[in-house]
Amino acid sequence: MTTNLRRTLQRPMLAAAALASVAAMPFPSLAQTSMGSREFQQAELSELSPALRSEVERRVAQAPGNTPRGVLESMLLNELQIREPASRIVGLDLGRGVVVIQQPSGAMKAYTFNKQEGLRVIGEVSLAR
């Protein structure tokens, strides 16, 4: 009887231990967030013009979970939708100030922008196939 009872009790305990060890493991998707550290966010904000910085900070404060980078990306993407309404954004490098779009015809175009000037587009290049 004692052996059967021990086996019966060991199974749920082993299952619970296995679940606890899996829950304690860091998931790669959780370890790599787009939010970045507080220092990184402050560095990004310091690159902005005072007017753009205050706008970004206002939008971040409006909704919990917003990040400076997320707000900047949304502002830029909204601006591009106005400029190229039927296009699809295929690449964005906020740090380098470059965004690549695909037009409905399939042609690609790269825009450069300046964070100091309110994400204003300062150049464009049509990319040939």
Short mmCIF file of N, CA, C and O in Angstrom, two decimals:
data_model
loop_
_atom_site.label_atom_id
_atom_site.label_comp_id
_atom_site.label_asym_id
_atom_site.label_seq_id
_atom_site.Cartn_x
_atom_site.Cartn_y
_atom_site.Cartn_z
N MET A 1 0.81 -1.19 0.00
CA MET A 1 0.00 0.00 0.00
C MET A 1 0.85 1.25 0.00
O MET A 1 0.55 2.20 -0.68
N THR A 2 1.89 1.25 0.79
CA THR A 2 2.72 2.43 0.91
C THR A 2 3.41 2.75 -0.42
O THR A 2 3.51 3.90 -0.82
N THR A 3 3.87 1.76 -1.15
CA THR A 3 4.53 1.96 -2.43
C THR A 3 3.56 2.53 -3.45
O THR A 3 3.90 3.44 -4.20
N ASN A 4 2.34 2.01 -3.50
CA ASN A 4 1.34 2.52 -4.43
C ASN A 4 0.96 3.97 -4.11
O ASN A 4 0.79 4.79 -5.00
N LEU A 5 0.85 4.26 -2.82
CA LEU A 5 0.52 5.63 -2.41
C LEU A 5 1.65 6.58 -2.79
O LEU A 5 1.41 7.68 -3.28
N ARG A 6 2.89 6.16 -2.59
CA ARG A 6 4.04 6.98 -2.93
C ARG A 6 4.06 7.27 -4.44
O ARG A 6 4.27 8.38 -4.87
N ARG A 7 3.81 6.24 -5.26
CA ARG A 7 3.77 6.42 -6.72
C ARG A 7 2.65 7.36 -7.12
O ARG A 7 2.81 8.20 -8.00
N THR A 8 1.51 7.23 -6.49
CA THR A 8 0.35 8.07 -6.79
C THR A 8 0.65 9.53 -6.47
O THR A 8 0.27 10.44 -7.20
N LEU A 9 1.34 9.77 -5.38
CA LEU A 9 1.67 11.13 -4.99
C LEU A 9 2.83 11.71 -5.80
O LEU A 9 2.91 12.92 -6.01
N GLN A 10 3.74 10.86 -6.26
CA GLN A 10 4.90 11.34 -7.00
C GLN A 10 4.51 11.89 -8.38
O GLN A 10 5.10 12.87 -8.84
N ARG A 11 3.58 11.30 -9.04
CA ARG A 11 3.20 11.74 -10.39
C ARG A 11 2.73 13.19 -10.42
O ARG A 11 3.24 13.99 -11.20
N PRO A 12 1.75 13.58 -9.58
CA PRO A 12 1.33 14.98 -9.60
C PRO A 12 2.46 15.94 -9.18
O PRO A 12 2.58 17.04 -9.70
N MET A 13 3.31 15.48 -8.24
CA MET A 13 4.41 16.34 -7.81
C MET A 13 5.42 16.53 -8.93
O MET A 13 5.94 17.63 -9.14
N LEU A 14 5.70 15.48 -9.68
CA LEU A 14 6.62 15.59 -10.82
C LEU A 14 6.03 16.50 -11.90
O LEU A 14 6.73 17.32 -12.49
N ALA A 15 4.74 16.35 -12.14
CA ALA A 15 4.08 17.20 -13.13
C ALA A 15 4.12 18.66 -12.70
O ALA A 15 4.40 19.56 -13.51
N ALA A 16 3.88 18.91 -11.43
CA ALA A 16 3.92 20.29 -10.93
C ALA A 16 5.32 20.86 -11.02
O ALA A 16 5.52 22.02 -11.38
N ALA A 17 6.34 20.05 -10.70
CA ALA A 17 7.72 20.51 -10.80
C ALA A 17 8.10 20.81 -12.24
O ALA A 17 8.80 21.79 -12.53
N ALA A 18 7.66 19.97 -13.17
CA ALA A 18 7.94 20.21 -14.59
C ALA A 18 7.28 21.50 -15.06
O ALA A 18 7.90 22.29 -15.77
N LEU A 19 6.04 21.72 -14.67
CA LEU A 19 5.35 22.95 -15.05
C LEU A 19 6.03 24.18 -14.46
O LEU A 19 6.19 25.20 -15.11
N ALA A 20 6.47 24.07 -13.22
CA ALA A 20 7.13 25.20 -12.57
C ALA A 20 8.45 25.51 -13.27
O ALA A 20 8.80 26.68 -13.46
N SER A 21 9.19 24.48 -13.69
CA SER A 21 10.46 24.74 -14.36
C SER A 21 10.25 25.35 -15.74
O SER A 21 11.01 26.21 -16.17
N VAL A 22 9.20 24.94 -16.43
CA VAL A 22 8.90 25.53 -17.74
C VAL A 22 8.45 26.98 -17.57
O VAL A 22 8.86 27.86 -18.32
N ALA A 23 7.65 27.25 -16.55
CA ALA A 23 7.17 28.61 -16.32
C ALA A 23 8.32 29.54 -15.93
O ALA A 23 8.28 30.74 -16.21
N ALA A 24 9.33 29.01 -15.29
CA ALA A 24 10.46 29.83 -14.85
C ALA A 24 11.44 30.13 -15.97
O ALA A 24 12.26 31.03 -15.86
N MET A 25 11.38 29.37 -17.06
CA MET A 25 12.30 29.58 -18.18
C MET A 25 11.96 30.87 -18.91
O MET A 25 10.79 31.16 -19.16
N PRO A 26 12.98 31.67 -19.26
CA PRO A 26 12.71 32.88 -20.03
C PRO A 26 12.39 32.52 -21.48
O PRO A 26 13.04 31.66 -22.07
N PHE A 27 11.38 33.14 -22.02
CA PHE A 27 11.02 32.92 -23.40
C PHE A 27 11.76 33.94 -24.26
O PHE A 27 11.81 35.12 -23.93
N PRO A 28 12.35 33.53 -25.38
CA PRO A 28 13.09 34.46 -26.24
C PRO A 28 12.26 35.65 -26.68
O PRO A 28 12.74 36.77 -26.74
N SER A 29 10.99 35.43 -26.97
CA SER A 29 10.16 36.54 -27.44
C SER A 29 9.93 37.57 -26.34
O SER A 29 9.75 38.74 -26.62
N LEU A 30 9.93 37.14 -25.09
CA LEU A 30 9.76 38.07 -23.99
C LEU A 30 11.06 38.78 -23.66
O LEU A 30 11.06 39.91 -23.19
N ALA A 31 12.18 38.13 -23.92
CA ALA A 31 13.47 38.72 -23.59
C ALA A 31 13.82 39.86 -24.55
O ALA A 31 14.55 40.77 -24.19
N GLN A 32 13.33 39.82 -25.75
CA GLN A 32 13.64 40.83 -26.75
C GLN A 32 12.43 41.70 -26.99
O GLN A 32 11.58 41.39 -27.81
N THR A 33 12.34 42.80 -26.30
CA THR A 33 11.21 43.69 -26.48
C THR A 33 11.63 44.87 -27.33
O THR A 33 12.79 45.24 -27.36
N SER A 34 10.68 45.46 -28.01
CA SER A 34 10.98 46.64 -28.83
C SER A 34 11.03 47.89 -27.97
O SER A 34 11.39 48.96 -28.43
N MET A 35 10.68 47.73 -26.69
CA MET A 35 10.62 48.88 -25.81
C MET A 35 12.02 49.40 -25.47
O MET A 35 12.25 50.59 -25.43
N GLY A 36 12.97 48.52 -25.28
CA GLY A 36 14.31 48.94 -24.92
C GLY A 36 14.36 49.40 -23.48
O GLY A 36 13.36 49.53 -22.80
N SER A 37 15.57 49.66 -23.02
CA SER A 37 15.75 50.11 -21.64
C SER A 37 15.32 51.57 -21.51
O SER A 37 15.16 52.29 -22.48
N ARG A 38 15.18 51.99 -20.28
CA ARG A 38 14.83 53.39 -20.00
C ARG A 38 15.90 54.32 -20.57
O ARG A 38 15.60 55.36 -21.13
N GLU A 39 17.16 53.92 -20.47
CA GLU A 39 18.26 54.73 -21.00
C GLU A 39 18.17 54.85 -22.51
O GLU A 39 18.40 55.91 -23.08
N PHE A 40 17.83 53.73 -23.18
CA PHE A 40 17.69 53.75 -24.63
C PHE A 40 16.55 54.68 -25.05
O PHE A 40 16.69 55.46 -25.99
N GLN A 41 15.44 54.60 -24.34
CA GLN A 41 14.31 55.47 -24.66
C GLN A 41 14.67 56.93 -24.46
O GLN A 41 14.31 57.79 -25.29
N GLN A 42 15.41 57.23 -23.40
CA GLN A 42 15.83 58.62 -23.16
C GLN A 42 16.80 59.08 -24.24
O GLN A 42 16.75 60.24 -24.68
N ALA A 43 17.67 58.19 -24.70
CA ALA A 43 18.61 58.55 -25.77
C ALA A 43 17.85 58.86 -27.06
O ALA A 43 18.19 59.80 -27.77
N GLU A 44 16.82 58.06 -27.35
CA GLU A 44 16.02 58.34 -28.55
C GLU A 44 15.31 59.68 -28.44
O GLU A 44 15.26 60.44 -29.40
N LEU A 45 14.76 59.97 -27.27
CA LEU A 45 14.09 61.25 -27.07
C LEU A 45 15.06 62.42 -27.20
O LEU A 45 14.70 63.48 -27.71
N SER A 46 16.30 62.22 -26.77
CA SER A 46 17.27 63.32 -26.82
C SER A 46 17.66 63.67 -28.25
O SER A 46 18.17 64.76 -28.50
N GLU A 47 17.43 62.77 -29.20
CA GLU A 47 17.75 63.04 -30.61
C GLU A 47 16.69 63.91 -31.29
O GLU A 47 16.91 64.39 -32.40
N LEU A 48 15.57 64.10 -30.64
CA LEU A 48 14.44 64.80 -31.27
C LEU A 48 14.51 66.30 -31.03
O LEU A 48 15.11 66.76 -30.06
N SER A 49 13.85 67.03 -31.91
CA SER A 49 13.70 68.47 -31.70
C SER A 49 12.82 68.68 -30.47
O SER A 49 12.03 67.80 -30.12
N PRO A 50 12.92 69.83 -29.81
CA PRO A 50 12.09 70.06 -28.61
C PRO A 50 10.60 69.92 -28.88
O PRO A 50 9.87 69.34 -28.06
N ALA A 51 10.13 70.40 -30.01
CA ALA A 51 8.69 70.32 -30.33
C ALA A 51 8.25 68.86 -30.52
O ALA A 51 7.22 68.44 -30.00
N LEU A 52 9.06 68.10 -31.26
CA LEU A 52 8.72 66.70 -31.51
C LEU A 52 8.84 65.90 -30.22
O LEU A 52 8.00 65.04 -29.94
N ARG A 53 9.83 66.20 -29.42
CA ARG A 53 10.00 65.49 -28.15
C ARG A 53 8.79 65.69 -27.24
O ARG A 53 8.28 64.73 -26.66
N SER A 54 8.30 66.92 -27.13
CA SER A 54 7.14 67.15 -26.27
C SER A 54 5.90 66.45 -26.81
O SER A 54 5.08 65.93 -26.04
N GLU A 55 5.74 66.40 -28.13
CA GLU A 55 4.61 65.70 -28.73
C GLU A 55 4.68 64.19 -28.43
O GLU A 55 3.69 63.56 -28.07
N VAL A 56 5.87 63.62 -28.59
CA VAL A 56 6.06 62.20 -28.31
C VAL A 56 5.80 61.91 -26.84
O VAL A 56 5.09 60.96 -26.50
N GLU A 57 6.34 62.73 -25.95
CA GLU A 57 6.13 62.52 -24.52
C GLU A 57 4.65 62.64 -24.15
O GLU A 57 4.15 61.88 -23.31
N ARG A 58 3.94 63.55 -24.79
CA ARG A 58 2.50 63.70 -24.54
C ARG A 58 1.76 62.44 -24.95
O ARG A 58 0.92 61.92 -24.22
N ARG A 59 2.10 61.90 -26.12
CA ARG A 59 1.42 60.69 -26.61
C ARG A 59 1.77 59.46 -25.79
O ARG A 59 0.92 58.58 -25.59
N VAL A 60 3.00 59.39 -25.32
CA VAL A 60 3.40 58.27 -24.47
C VAL A 60 2.61 58.30 -23.17
O VAL A 60 2.15 57.27 -22.68
N ALA A 61 2.44 59.49 -22.61
CA ALA A 61 1.72 59.63 -21.34
C ALA A 61 0.23 59.34 -21.49
O ALA A 61 -0.42 58.93 -20.52
N GLN A 62 -0.31 59.53 -22.69
CA GLN A 62 -1.75 59.33 -22.91
C GLN A 62 -2.18 57.88 -22.76
O GLN A 62 -3.29 57.62 -22.29
N ALA A 63 -1.35 56.97 -23.20
CA ALA A 63 -1.77 55.56 -23.20
C ALA A 63 -0.68 54.71 -22.57
O ALA A 63 0.45 54.70 -23.05
N PRO A 64 -0.99 53.99 -21.52
CA PRO A 64 -0.01 53.09 -20.91
C PRO A 64 0.42 52.04 -21.93
O PRO A 64 -0.38 51.54 -22.69
N GLY A 65 1.69 51.76 -21.96
CA GLY A 65 2.20 50.78 -22.92
C GLY A 65 2.82 51.42 -24.14
O GLY A 65 3.56 50.77 -24.86
N ASN A 66 2.51 52.68 -24.41
CA ASN A 66 3.16 53.37 -25.51
C ASN A 66 4.63 53.59 -25.16
O ASN A 66 4.97 53.84 -24.02
N THR A 67 5.47 53.49 -26.17
CA THR A 67 6.89 53.78 -26.00
C THR A 67 7.27 54.91 -26.94
O THR A 67 6.58 55.13 -27.95
N PRO A 68 8.35 55.63 -26.65
CA PRO A 68 8.78 56.68 -27.58
C PRO A 68 8.99 56.15 -28.99
O PRO A 68 8.55 56.75 -29.96
N ARG A 69 9.62 55.00 -29.12
CA ARG A 69 9.87 54.44 -30.45
C ARG A 69 8.56 54.08 -31.15
O ARG A 69 8.37 54.36 -32.33
N GLY A 70 7.63 53.50 -30.43
CA GLY A 70 6.35 53.15 -31.02
C GLY A 70 5.58 54.37 -31.48
O GLY A 70 4.98 54.36 -32.56
N VAL A 71 5.62 55.43 -30.69
CA VAL A 71 4.94 56.68 -31.08
C VAL A 71 5.61 57.27 -32.30
O VAL A 71 4.94 57.70 -33.25
N LEU A 72 6.94 57.30 -32.32
CA LEU A 72 7.66 57.84 -33.48
C LEU A 72 7.34 57.04 -34.75
O LEU A 72 7.11 57.61 -35.81
N GLU A 73 7.34 55.73 -34.63
CA GLU A 73 7.03 54.89 -35.79
C GLU A 73 5.61 55.15 -36.28
O GLU A 73 5.38 55.26 -37.49
N SER A 74 4.66 55.26 -35.37
CA SER A 74 3.27 55.53 -35.77
C SER A 74 3.15 56.88 -36.46
O SER A 74 2.45 57.00 -37.47
N MET A 75 3.82 57.89 -35.91
CA MET A 75 3.77 59.22 -36.52
C MET A 75 4.34 59.18 -37.94
O MET A 75 3.76 59.75 -38.88
N LEU A 76 5.46 58.49 -38.10
CA LEU A 76 6.09 58.40 -39.42
C LEU A 76 5.21 57.61 -40.39
O LEU A 76 5.01 58.03 -41.54
N LEU A 77 4.68 56.50 -39.94
CA LEU A 77 3.84 55.68 -40.82
C LEU A 77 2.57 56.41 -41.22
O LEU A 77 2.12 56.32 -42.37
N ASN A 78 1.99 57.18 -40.31
CA ASN A 78 0.81 57.99 -40.65
C ASN A 78 1.15 59.03 -41.70
O ASN A 78 0.38 59.26 -42.64
N GLU A 79 2.31 59.66 -41.55
CA GLU A 79 2.75 60.66 -42.53
C GLU A 79 2.95 60.02 -43.91
O GLU A 79 2.57 60.59 -44.93
N LEU A 80 3.52 58.83 -43.95
CA LEU A 80 3.74 58.16 -45.23
C LEU A 80 2.43 57.71 -45.86
O LEU A 80 2.31 57.69 -47.08
N GLN A 81 1.44 57.36 -45.06
CA GLN A 81 0.14 56.98 -45.62
C GLN A 81 -0.52 58.17 -46.31
O GLN A 81 -1.26 57.99 -47.28
N ILE A 82 -0.26 59.35 -45.82
CA ILE A 82 -0.79 60.55 -46.47
C ILE A 82 -0.05 60.79 -47.79
O ILE A 82 -0.66 61.09 -48.81
N ARG A 83 1.26 60.63 -47.77
CA ARG A 83 2.09 60.87 -48.95
C ARG A 83 1.90 59.79 -50.01
O ARG A 83 1.86 60.08 -51.20
N GLU A 84 1.82 58.54 -49.60
CA GLU A 84 1.70 57.39 -50.50
C GLU A 84 0.55 56.51 -50.03
O GLU A 84 0.75 55.45 -49.46
N PRO A 85 -0.71 56.93 -50.27
CA PRO A 85 -1.87 56.25 -49.64
C PRO A 85 -2.04 54.78 -49.96
O PRO A 85 -2.48 54.03 -49.11
N ALA A 86 -1.71 54.33 -51.14
CA ALA A 86 -1.96 52.93 -51.49
C ALA A 86 -0.71 52.07 -51.38
O ALA A 86 -0.70 50.93 -51.79
N SER A 87 0.34 52.62 -50.81
CA SER A 87 1.61 51.89 -50.73
C SER A 87 1.70 51.06 -49.48
O SER A 87 0.96 51.25 -48.52
N ARG A 88 2.66 50.15 -49.51
CA ARG A 88 2.90 49.24 -48.39
C ARG A 88 4.32 49.48 -47.89
O ARG A 88 5.26 49.54 -48.67
N ILE A 89 4.46 49.61 -46.59
CA ILE A 89 5.78 49.82 -46.01
C ILE A 89 6.45 48.46 -45.87
O ILE A 89 5.90 47.54 -45.28
N VAL A 90 7.65 48.35 -46.45
CA VAL A 90 8.36 47.07 -46.42
C VAL A 90 9.60 47.10 -45.54
O VAL A 90 10.16 46.05 -45.23
N GLY A 91 10.05 48.28 -45.16
CA GLY A 91 11.22 48.36 -44.29
C GLY A 91 11.31 49.71 -43.60
O GLY A 91 10.93 50.73 -44.19
N LEU A 92 11.78 49.70 -42.36
CA LEU A 92 11.90 50.94 -41.61
C LEU A 92 13.12 50.83 -40.71
O LEU A 92 13.28 49.86 -39.97
N ASP A 93 14.01 51.81 -40.81
CA ASP A 93 15.15 51.92 -39.90
C ASP A 93 15.07 53.31 -39.28
O ASP A 93 15.51 54.28 -39.87
N LEU A 94 14.46 53.37 -38.11
CA LEU A 94 14.24 54.64 -37.45
C LEU A 94 15.56 55.30 -37.05
O LEU A 94 15.70 56.51 -37.13
N GLY A 95 16.53 54.50 -36.65
CA GLY A 95 17.82 55.02 -36.24
C GLY A 95 18.56 55.70 -37.38
O GLY A 95 19.19 56.75 -37.19
N ARG A 96 18.50 55.14 -38.56
CA ARG A 96 19.19 55.71 -39.72
C ARG A 96 18.32 56.69 -40.49
O ARG A 96 18.80 57.36 -41.39
N GLY A 97 17.05 56.73 -40.19
CA GLY A 97 16.16 57.66 -40.86
C GLY A 97 15.81 57.25 -42.28
O GLY A 97 15.79 58.08 -43.19
N VAL A 98 15.52 55.96 -42.48
CA VAL A 98 15.18 55.45 -43.82
C VAL A 98 13.94 54.57 -43.72
O VAL A 98 13.82 53.75 -42.81
N VAL A 99 13.04 54.76 -44.68
CA VAL A 99 11.88 53.89 -44.78
C VAL A 99 11.72 53.51 -46.26
O VAL A 99 11.95 54.33 -47.14
N VAL A 100 11.38 52.25 -46.53
CA VAL A 100 11.20 51.76 -47.90
C VAL A 100 9.75 51.35 -48.06
O VAL A 100 9.19 50.64 -47.23
N ILE A 101 9.15 51.81 -49.14
CA ILE A 101 7.75 51.47 -49.43
C ILE A 101 7.67 50.77 -50.78
O ILE A 101 8.54 50.92 -51.63
N GLN A 102 6.60 50.00 -50.94
CA GLN A 102 6.30 49.38 -52.23
C GLN A 102 5.02 50.01 -52.74
O GLN A 102 4.00 49.99 -52.07
N GLN A 103 5.10 50.58 -53.93
CA GLN A 103 3.94 51.22 -54.53
C GLN A 103 3.03 50.17 -55.16
O GLN A 103 3.46 49.03 -55.39
N PRO A 104 1.77 50.51 -55.45
CA PRO A 104 0.84 49.53 -56.03
C PRO A 104 1.36 48.90 -57.33
O PRO A 104 1.06 47.75 -57.62
N SER A 105 2.17 49.64 -58.07
CA SER A 105 2.73 49.12 -59.31
C SER A 105 3.82 48.09 -59.06
O SER A 105 4.28 47.42 -59.99
N GLY A 106 4.27 47.97 -57.82
CA GLY A 106 5.36 47.05 -57.48
C GLY A 106 6.70 47.76 -57.35
O GLY A 106 7.66 47.17 -56.88
N ALA A 107 6.76 49.01 -57.80
CA ALA A 107 8.00 49.77 -57.69
C ALA A 107 8.29 50.07 -56.23
O ALA A 107 7.38 50.22 -55.42
N MET A 108 9.57 50.16 -55.93
CA MET A 108 9.99 50.44 -54.56
C MET A 108 10.56 51.86 -54.49
O MET A 108 11.17 52.33 -55.44
N LYS A 109 10.35 52.49 -53.35
CA LYS A 109 10.85 53.83 -53.14
C LYS A 109 11.37 53.94 -51.71
O LYS A 109 10.75 53.43 -50.78
N ALA A 110 12.54 54.57 -51.56
CA ALA A 110 13.11 54.78 -50.23
C ALA A 110 13.02 56.26 -49.90
O ALA A 110 13.33 57.12 -50.73
N TYR A 111 12.58 56.55 -48.69
CA TYR A 111 12.51 57.92 -48.19
C TYR A 111 13.50 58.05 -47.04
O TYR A 111 13.63 57.15 -46.22
N THR A 112 14.16 59.19 -47.00
CA THR A 112 14.96 59.51 -45.83
C THR A 112 14.25 60.61 -45.06
O THR A 112 13.57 61.45 -45.66
N PHE A 113 14.39 60.57 -43.76
CA PHE A 113 13.71 61.56 -42.93
C PHE A 113 14.64 61.99 -41.81
O PHE A 113 15.63 61.33 -41.51
N ASN A 114 14.30 63.11 -41.20
CA ASN A 114 15.12 63.69 -40.17
C ASN A 114 14.31 63.83 -38.89
O ASN A 114 13.30 64.52 -38.88
N LYS A 115 14.77 63.19 -37.82
CA LYS A 115 14.06 63.25 -36.54
C LYS A 115 14.18 64.64 -35.91
O LYS A 115 13.33 65.03 -35.12
N GLN A 116 15.21 65.37 -36.24
CA GLN A 116 15.38 66.73 -35.70
C GLN A 116 14.36 67.70 -36.29
O GLN A 116 14.06 68.70 -35.69
N GLU A 117 13.84 67.36 -37.45
CA GLU A 117 12.90 68.25 -38.13
C GLU A 117 11.48 67.68 -38.13
O GLU A 117 10.73 67.86 -39.08
N GLY A 118 11.13 66.98 -37.11
CA GLY A 118 9.76 66.48 -36.98
C GLY A 118 9.40 65.35 -37.90
O GLY A 118 8.27 65.28 -38.37
N LEU A 119 10.35 64.46 -38.19
CA LEU A 119 10.14 63.32 -39.09
C LEU A 119 9.81 63.76 -40.51
O LEU A 119 9.19 63.03 -41.26
N ARG A 120 10.22 64.95 -40.86
CA ARG A 120 9.96 65.46 -42.22
C ARG A 120 10.81 64.70 -43.22
O ARG A 120 12.00 64.46 -43.01
N VAL A 121 10.18 64.28 -44.32
CA VAL A 121 10.90 63.59 -45.39
C VAL A 121 11.86 64.58 -46.03
O VAL A 121 11.47 65.68 -46.42
N ILE A 122 13.13 64.19 -46.12
CA ILE A 122 14.13 65.10 -46.70
C ILE A 122 14.70 64.57 -48.02
O ILE A 122 15.43 65.27 -48.68
N GLY A 123 14.35 63.37 -48.39
CA GLY A 123 14.83 62.84 -49.66
C GLY A 123 14.06 61.59 -50.05
O GLY A 123 13.44 60.96 -49.22
N GLU A 124 14.11 61.28 -51.33
CA GLU A 124 13.48 60.07 -51.81
C GLU A 124 14.26 59.52 -52.98
O GLU A 124 14.87 60.27 -53.74
N VAL A 125 14.25 58.21 -53.10
CA VAL A 125 14.96 57.51 -54.15
C VAL A 125 14.06 56.42 -54.68
O VAL A 125 13.54 55.61 -53.90
N SER A 126 13.86 56.38 -56.00
CA SER A 126 13.12 55.28 -56.60
C SER A 126 14.10 54.15 -56.84
O SER A 126 15.19 54.36 -57.35
N LEU A 127 13.71 52.95 -56.45
CA LEU A 127 14.58 51.79 -56.57
C LEU A 127 14.12 50.97 -57.75
O LEU A 127 12.97 50.57 -57.85
N ALA A 128 15.05 50.70 -58.68
CA ALA A 128 14.73 49.91 -59.88
C ALA A 128 14.91 48.43 -59.56
O ALA A 128 15.71 48.04 -58.72
N ARG A 129 14.17 47.62 -60.28
CA ARG A 129 14.30 46.16 -60.12
C ARG A 129 15.47 45.65 -60.90
O ARG A 129 15.88 46.01 -61.87
#
